[in-house]
PDB file of C-alpha atoms in Angstrom:
ATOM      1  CA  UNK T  24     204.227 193.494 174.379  1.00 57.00           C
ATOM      2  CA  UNK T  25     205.586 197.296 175.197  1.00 59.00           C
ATOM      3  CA  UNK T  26     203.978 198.356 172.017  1.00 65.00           C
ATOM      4  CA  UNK T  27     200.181 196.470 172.495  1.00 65.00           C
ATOM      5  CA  UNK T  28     200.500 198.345 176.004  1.00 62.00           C
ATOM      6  CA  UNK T  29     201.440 201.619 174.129  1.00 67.00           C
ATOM      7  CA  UNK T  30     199.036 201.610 171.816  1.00 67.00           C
ATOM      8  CA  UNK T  31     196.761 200.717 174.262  1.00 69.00           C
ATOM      9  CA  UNK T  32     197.589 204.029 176.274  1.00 70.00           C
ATOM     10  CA  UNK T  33     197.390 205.878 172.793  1.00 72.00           C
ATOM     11  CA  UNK T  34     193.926 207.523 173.511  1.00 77.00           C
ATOM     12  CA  UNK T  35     194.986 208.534 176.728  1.00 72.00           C
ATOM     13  CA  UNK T  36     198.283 210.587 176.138  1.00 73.00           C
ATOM     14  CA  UNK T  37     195.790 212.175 173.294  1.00 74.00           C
ATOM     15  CA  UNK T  38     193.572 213.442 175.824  1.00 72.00           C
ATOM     16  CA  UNK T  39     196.411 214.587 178.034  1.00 69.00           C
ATOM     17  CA  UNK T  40     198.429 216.025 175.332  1.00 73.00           C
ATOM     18  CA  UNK T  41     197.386 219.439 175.662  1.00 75.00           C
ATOM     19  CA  UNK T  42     198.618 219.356 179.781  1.00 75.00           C
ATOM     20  CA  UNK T  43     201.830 217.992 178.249  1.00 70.00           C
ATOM     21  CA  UNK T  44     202.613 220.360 176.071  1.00 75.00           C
ATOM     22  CA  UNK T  45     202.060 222.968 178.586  1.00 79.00           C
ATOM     23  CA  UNK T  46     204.295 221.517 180.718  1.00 80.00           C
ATOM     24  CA  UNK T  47     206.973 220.953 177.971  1.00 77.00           C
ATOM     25  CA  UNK T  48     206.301 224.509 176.650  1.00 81.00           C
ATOM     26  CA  UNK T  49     207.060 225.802 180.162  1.00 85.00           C
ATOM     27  CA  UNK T  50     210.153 223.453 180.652  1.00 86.00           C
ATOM     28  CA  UNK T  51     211.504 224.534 177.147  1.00 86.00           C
ATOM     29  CA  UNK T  52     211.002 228.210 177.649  1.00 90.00           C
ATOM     30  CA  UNK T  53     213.179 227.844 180.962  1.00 92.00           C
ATOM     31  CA  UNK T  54     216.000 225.873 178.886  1.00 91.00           C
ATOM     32  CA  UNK T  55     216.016 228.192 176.067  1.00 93.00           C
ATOM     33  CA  UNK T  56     216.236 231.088 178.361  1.00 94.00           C
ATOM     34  CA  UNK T  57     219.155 229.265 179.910  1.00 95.00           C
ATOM     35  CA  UNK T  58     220.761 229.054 176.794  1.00 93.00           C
ATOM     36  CA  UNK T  59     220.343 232.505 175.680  1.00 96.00           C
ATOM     37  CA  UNK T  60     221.713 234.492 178.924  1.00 96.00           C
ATOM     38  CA  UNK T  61     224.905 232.034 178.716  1.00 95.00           C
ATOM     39  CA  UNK T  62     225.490 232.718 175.092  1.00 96.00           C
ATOM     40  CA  UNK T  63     224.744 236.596 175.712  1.00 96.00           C
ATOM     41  CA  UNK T  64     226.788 236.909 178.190  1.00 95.00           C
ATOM     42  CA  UNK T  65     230.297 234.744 176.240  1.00 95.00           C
ATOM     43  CA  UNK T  66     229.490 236.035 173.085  1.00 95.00           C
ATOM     44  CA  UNK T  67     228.017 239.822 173.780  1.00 94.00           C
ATOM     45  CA  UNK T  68     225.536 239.510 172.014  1.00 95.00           C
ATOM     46  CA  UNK T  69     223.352 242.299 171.064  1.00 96.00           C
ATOM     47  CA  UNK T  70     219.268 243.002 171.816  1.00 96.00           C
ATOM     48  CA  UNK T  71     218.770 242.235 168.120  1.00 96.00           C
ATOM     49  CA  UNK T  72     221.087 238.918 168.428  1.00 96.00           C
ATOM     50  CA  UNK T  73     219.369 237.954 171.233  1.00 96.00           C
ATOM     51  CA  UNK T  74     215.815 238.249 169.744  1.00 96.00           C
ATOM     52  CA  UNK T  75     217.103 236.343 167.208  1.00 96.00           C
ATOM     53  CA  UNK T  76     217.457 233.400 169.225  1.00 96.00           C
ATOM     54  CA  UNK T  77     214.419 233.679 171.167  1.00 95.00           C
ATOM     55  CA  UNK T  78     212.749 233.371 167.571  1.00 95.00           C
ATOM     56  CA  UNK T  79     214.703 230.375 166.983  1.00 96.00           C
ATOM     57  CA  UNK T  80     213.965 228.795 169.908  1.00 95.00           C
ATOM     58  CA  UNK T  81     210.495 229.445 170.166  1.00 94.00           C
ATOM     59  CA  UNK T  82     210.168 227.810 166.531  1.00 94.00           C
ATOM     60  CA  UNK T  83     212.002 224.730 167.604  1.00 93.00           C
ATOM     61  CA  UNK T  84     209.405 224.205 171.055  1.00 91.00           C
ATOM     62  CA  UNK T  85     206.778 224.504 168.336  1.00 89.00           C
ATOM     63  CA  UNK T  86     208.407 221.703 166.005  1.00 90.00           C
ATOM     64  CA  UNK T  87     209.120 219.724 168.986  1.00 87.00           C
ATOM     65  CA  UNK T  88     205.421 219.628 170.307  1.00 85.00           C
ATOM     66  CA  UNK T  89     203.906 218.907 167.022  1.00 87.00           C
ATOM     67  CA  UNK T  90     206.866 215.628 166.741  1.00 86.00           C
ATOM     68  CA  UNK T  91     205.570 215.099 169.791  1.00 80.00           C
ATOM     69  CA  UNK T  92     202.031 215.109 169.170  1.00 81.00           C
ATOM     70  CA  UNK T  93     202.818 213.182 165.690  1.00 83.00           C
ATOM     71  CA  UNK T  94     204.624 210.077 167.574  1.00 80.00           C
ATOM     72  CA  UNK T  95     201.468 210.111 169.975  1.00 78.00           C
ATOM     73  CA  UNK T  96     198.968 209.855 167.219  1.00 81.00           C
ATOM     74  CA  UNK T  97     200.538 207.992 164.840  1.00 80.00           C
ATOM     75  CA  UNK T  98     199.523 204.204 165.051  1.00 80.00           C
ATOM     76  CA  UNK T  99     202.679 203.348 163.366  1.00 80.00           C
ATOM     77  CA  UNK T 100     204.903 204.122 165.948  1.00 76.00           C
ATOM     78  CA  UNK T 101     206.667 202.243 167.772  1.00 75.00           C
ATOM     79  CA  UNK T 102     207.048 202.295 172.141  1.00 69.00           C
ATOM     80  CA  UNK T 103     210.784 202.006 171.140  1.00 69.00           C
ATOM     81  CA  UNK T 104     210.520 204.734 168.988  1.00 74.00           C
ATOM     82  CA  UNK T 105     208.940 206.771 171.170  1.00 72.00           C
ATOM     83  CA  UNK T 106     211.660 206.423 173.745  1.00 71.00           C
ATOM     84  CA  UNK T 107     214.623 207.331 171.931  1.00 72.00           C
ATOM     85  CA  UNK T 108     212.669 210.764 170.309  1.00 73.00           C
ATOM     86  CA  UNK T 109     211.855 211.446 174.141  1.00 68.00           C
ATOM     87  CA  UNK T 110     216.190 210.404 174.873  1.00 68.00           C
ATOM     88  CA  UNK T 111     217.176 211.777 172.481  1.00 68.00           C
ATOM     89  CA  UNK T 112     215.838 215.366 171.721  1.00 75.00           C
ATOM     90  CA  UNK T 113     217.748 218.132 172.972  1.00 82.00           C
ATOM     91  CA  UNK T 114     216.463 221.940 173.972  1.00 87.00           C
ATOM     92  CA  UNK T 115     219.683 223.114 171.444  1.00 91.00           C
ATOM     93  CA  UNK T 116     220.125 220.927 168.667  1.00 89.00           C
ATOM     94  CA  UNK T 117     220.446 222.778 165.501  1.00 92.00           C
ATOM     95  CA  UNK T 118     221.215 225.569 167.338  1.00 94.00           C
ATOM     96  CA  UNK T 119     224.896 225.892 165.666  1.00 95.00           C
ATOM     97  CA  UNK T 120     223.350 227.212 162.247  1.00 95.00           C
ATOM     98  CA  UNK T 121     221.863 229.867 163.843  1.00 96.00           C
ATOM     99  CA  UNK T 122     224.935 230.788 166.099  1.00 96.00           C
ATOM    100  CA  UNK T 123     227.057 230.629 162.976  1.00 95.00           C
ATOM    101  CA  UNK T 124     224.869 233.619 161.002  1.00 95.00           C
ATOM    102  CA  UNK T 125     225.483 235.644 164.097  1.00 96.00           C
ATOM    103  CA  UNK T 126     228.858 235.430 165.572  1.00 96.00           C
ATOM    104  CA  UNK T 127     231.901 235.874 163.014  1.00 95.00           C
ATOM    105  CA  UNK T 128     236.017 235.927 163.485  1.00 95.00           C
ATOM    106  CA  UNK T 129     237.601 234.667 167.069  1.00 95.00           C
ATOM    107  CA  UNK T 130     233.830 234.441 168.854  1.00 95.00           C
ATOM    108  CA  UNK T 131     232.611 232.002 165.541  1.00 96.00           C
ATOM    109  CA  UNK T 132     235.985 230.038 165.839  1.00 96.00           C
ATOM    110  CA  UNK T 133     235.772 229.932 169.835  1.00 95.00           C
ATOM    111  CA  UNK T 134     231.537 228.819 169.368  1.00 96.00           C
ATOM    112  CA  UNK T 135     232.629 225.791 166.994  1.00 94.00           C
ATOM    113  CA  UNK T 136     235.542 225.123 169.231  1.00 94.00           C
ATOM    114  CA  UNK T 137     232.990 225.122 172.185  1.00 94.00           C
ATOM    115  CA  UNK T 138     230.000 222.972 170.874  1.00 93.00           C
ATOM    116  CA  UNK T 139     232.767 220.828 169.151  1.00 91.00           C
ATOM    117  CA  UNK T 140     234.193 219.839 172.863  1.00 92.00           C
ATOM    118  CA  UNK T 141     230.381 219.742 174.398  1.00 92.00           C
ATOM    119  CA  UNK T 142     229.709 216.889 171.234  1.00 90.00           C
ATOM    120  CA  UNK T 143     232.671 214.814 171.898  1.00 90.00           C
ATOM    121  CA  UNK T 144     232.031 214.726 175.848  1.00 91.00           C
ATOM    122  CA  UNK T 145     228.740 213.010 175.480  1.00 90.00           C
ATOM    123  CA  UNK T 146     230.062 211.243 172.505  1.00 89.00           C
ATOM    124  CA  UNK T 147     232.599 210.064 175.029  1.00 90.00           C
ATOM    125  CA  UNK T 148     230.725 209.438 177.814  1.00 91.00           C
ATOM    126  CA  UNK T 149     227.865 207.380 176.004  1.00 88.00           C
ATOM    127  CA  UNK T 150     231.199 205.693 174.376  1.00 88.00           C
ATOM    128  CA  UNK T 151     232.801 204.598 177.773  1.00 92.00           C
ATOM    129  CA  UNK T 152     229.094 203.812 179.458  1.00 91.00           C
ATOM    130  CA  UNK T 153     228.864 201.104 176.921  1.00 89.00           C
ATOM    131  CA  UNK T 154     231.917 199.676 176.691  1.00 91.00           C
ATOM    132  CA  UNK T 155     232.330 199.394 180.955  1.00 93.00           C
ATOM    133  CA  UNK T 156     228.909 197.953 180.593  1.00 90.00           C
ATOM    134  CA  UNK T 157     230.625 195.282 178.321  1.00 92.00           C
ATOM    135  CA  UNK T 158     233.416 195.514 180.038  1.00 94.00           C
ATOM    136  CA  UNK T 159     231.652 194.295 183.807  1.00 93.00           C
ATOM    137  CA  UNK T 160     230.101 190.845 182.267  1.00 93.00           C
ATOM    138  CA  UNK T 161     233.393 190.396 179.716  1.00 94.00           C
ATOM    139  CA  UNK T 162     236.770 191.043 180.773  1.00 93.00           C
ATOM    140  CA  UNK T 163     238.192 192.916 177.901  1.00 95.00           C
ATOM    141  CA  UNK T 164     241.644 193.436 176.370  1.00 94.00           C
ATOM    142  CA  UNK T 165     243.254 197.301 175.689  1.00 90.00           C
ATOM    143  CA  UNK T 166     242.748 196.298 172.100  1.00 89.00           C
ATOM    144  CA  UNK T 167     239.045 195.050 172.084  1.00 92.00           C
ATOM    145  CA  UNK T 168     238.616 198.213 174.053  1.00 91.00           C
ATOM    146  CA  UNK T 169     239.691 200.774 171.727  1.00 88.00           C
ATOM    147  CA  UNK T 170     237.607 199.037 169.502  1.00 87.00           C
ATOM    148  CA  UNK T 171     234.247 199.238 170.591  1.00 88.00           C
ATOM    149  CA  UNK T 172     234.912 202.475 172.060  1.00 88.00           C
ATOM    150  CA  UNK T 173     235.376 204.011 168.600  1.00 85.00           C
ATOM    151  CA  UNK T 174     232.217 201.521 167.316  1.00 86.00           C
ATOM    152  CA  UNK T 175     229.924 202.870 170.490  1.00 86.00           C
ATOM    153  CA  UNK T 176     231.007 206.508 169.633  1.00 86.00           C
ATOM    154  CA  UNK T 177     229.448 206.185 166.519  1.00 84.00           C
ATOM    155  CA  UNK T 178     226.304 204.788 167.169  1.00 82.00           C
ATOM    156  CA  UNK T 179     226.143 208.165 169.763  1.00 84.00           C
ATOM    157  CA  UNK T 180     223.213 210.425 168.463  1.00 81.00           C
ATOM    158  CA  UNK T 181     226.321 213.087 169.031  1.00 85.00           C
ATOM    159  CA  UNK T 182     228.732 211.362 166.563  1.00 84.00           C
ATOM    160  CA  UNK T 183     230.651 213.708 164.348  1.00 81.00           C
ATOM    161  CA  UNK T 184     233.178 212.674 161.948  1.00 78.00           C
ATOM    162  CA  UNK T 185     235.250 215.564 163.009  1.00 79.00           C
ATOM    163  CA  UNK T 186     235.468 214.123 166.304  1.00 79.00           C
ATOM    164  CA  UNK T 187     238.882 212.354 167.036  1.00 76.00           C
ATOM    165  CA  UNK T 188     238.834 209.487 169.028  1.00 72.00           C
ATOM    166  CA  UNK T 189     242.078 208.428 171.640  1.00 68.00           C
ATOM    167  CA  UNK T 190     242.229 204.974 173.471  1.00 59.00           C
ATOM    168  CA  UNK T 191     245.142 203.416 174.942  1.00 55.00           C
ATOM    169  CA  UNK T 192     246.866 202.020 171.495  1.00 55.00           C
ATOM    170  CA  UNK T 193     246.146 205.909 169.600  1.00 51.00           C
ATOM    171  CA  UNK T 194     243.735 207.375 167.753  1.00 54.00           C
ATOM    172  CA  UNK T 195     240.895 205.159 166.822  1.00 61.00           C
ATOM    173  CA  UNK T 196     238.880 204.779 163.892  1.00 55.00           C
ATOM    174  CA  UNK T 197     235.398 204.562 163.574  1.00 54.00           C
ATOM    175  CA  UNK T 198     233.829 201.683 162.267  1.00 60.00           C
ATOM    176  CA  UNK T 199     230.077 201.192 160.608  1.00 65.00           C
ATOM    177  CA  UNK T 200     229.098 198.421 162.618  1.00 70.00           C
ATOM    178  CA  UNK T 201     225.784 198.428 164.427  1.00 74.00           C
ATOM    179  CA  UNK T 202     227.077 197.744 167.992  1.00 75.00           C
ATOM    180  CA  UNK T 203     225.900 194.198 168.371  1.00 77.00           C
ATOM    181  CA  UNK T 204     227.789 193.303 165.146  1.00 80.00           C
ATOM    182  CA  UNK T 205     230.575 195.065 166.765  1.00 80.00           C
ATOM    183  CA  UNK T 206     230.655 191.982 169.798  1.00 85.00           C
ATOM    184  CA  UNK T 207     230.216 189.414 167.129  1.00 86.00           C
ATOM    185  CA  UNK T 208     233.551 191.467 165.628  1.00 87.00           C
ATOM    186  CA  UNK T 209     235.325 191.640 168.260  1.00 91.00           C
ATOM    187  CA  UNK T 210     234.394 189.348 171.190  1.00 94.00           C
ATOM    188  CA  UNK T 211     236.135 186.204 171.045  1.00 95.00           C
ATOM    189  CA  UNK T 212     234.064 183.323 170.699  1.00 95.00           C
ATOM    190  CA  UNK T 213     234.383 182.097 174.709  1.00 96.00           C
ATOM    191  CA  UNK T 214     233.449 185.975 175.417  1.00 95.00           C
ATOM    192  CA  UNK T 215     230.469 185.999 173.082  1.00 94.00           C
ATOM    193  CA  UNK T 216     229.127 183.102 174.598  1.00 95.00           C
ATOM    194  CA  UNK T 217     229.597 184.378 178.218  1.00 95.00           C
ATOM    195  CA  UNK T 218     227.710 188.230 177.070  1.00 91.00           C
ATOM    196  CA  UNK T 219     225.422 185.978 175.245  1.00 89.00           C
ATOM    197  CA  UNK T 220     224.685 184.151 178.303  1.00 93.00           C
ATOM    198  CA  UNK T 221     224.402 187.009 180.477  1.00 89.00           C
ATOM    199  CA  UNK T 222     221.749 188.516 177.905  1.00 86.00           C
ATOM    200  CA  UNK T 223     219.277 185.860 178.245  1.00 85.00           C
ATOM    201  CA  UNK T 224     219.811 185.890 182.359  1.00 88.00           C
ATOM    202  CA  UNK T 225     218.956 189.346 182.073  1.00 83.00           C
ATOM    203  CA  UNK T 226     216.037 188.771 179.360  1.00 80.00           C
ATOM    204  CA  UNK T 227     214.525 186.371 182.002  1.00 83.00           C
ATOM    205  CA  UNK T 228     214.966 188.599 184.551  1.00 83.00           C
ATOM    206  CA  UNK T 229     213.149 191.805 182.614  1.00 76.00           C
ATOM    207  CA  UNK T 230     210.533 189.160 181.103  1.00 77.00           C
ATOM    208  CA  UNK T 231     209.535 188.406 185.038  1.00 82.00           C
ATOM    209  CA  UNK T 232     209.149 191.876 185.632  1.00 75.00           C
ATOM    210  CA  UNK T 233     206.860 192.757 182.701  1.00 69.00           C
ATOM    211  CA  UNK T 234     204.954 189.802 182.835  1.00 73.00           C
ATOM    212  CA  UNK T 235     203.556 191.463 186.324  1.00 73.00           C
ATOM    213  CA  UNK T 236     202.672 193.852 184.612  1.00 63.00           C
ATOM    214  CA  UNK T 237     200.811 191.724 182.490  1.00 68.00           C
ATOM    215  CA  UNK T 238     202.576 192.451 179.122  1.00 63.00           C
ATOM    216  CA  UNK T 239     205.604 191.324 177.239  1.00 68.00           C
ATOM    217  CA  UNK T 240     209.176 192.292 176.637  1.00 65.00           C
ATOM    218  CA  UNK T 241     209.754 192.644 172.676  1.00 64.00           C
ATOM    219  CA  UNK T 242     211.139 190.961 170.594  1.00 61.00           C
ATOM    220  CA  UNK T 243     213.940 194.022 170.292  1.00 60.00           C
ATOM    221  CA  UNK T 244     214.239 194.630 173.754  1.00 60.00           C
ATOM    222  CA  UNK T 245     217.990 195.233 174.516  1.00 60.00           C
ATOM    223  CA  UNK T 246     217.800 197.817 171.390  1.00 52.00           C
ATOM    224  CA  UNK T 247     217.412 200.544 174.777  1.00 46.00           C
ATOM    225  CA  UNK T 248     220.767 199.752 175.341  1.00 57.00           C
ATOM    226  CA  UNK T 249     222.408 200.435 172.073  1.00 48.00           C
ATOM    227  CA  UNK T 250     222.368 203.944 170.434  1.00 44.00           C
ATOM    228  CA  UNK T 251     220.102 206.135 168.827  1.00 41.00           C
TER     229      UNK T 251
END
């Protein structure tokens, strides 16, 4: 499986972790000095604010380079686990704490407002990238749509509660479902069947490909596809 050929690569990406976190240091430090001359230059922020952040960001490449090295080393993770840290981890997250103690009045309120809009864009777009991929093996209704738009949006690694959702009936509200409970929700049975039968065509299809590569899809395979 992707796992027995992880693990099996384990001793390697030990040896090489040092040259990767040089490279991610290096990668980070451009990022985070991204970051800071954009929020110096919206927010005025002062030499003091500034080294502020470069503190804060130079803390987080540390914390991300020892998760790193953790995952790596740890014979309890998982490939897919591995994956969605390496997906999912962003130069800036938790970022808005730190922004908060420095900014106050209209530049605090126009920050929120800011970050707010950048968290429901990829909410949104992650939203509508998995329901058109639903949408291109299953024709869906405006109804089913809203639905597992608002159900995708909050399996999004960006979901916030304070985000408001709009489809084409109104606002939408989320639902805890784990998104392939959501299709058993709200797929009709002739639909399920025909997703269902498109998974295993593309199951085969991945299976052939791995098994070239001598190993084997697992068992949770199309979890790549669904959320954080």
């Amino acid at each position: 499986s992707s796992d027995d050929l992880f693990r099996a690569a384990q001793p390697l990406l030990r040896d090489l972790s040092p040259l990767f976190e040089r490279i991610a240091e290096q990668n980070f430090k451009q990022q985070a000095d991204s970051f800071i001359g954009e929020l110096a230059r919206k927010y005025d922020l002062n030499p003091n604010q500034q080294d502020t952040l470069q503190q804060w960001f130079s803390e987080k490449s540390r914390a991300d380079r020892k998760k790193w090295n953790d995952l790596i080393s740890s014979d309890d993770t998982t490939y897919l686990q591995l994956v969605k840290s390496m997906r999912n981890d962003r130069t800036d997250e938790g970022l808005d704490p730190v922004m908060e103690g420095l900014l106050k009045g209209p530049q605090l309120a126009a920050f929120k407002a800011e970050r707010l809009e950048e968290r429901a864009q990829r909410v949104q777009q992650y939203a509508d990238m998995q329901v058109q991929r639903i949408n291109s093996i299953v024709q869906l209704d405006p109804a089913q749509t809203d639905r597992l738009f608002g159900i995708m949006a909050q399996s999004s690694p960006d979901y916030d509660a304070s985000i408001r959702l709009e489809g084409t009936t109104g606002e939408i509200a989320p639902a805890n479902l784990h998104p392939r409970d959501a299709l058993k929700s709200v797929l009709r049975p002739d639909q399920l069947a025909e997703y269902e039968a498109d998974r295993e065509r593309r199951f085969l299809e991945a299976s052939k490909e791995m098994n070239k590569l001598g190993v084997q899809l697992p068992s949770d395979w199309d979890e790549f596809e669904f959320g954080p």
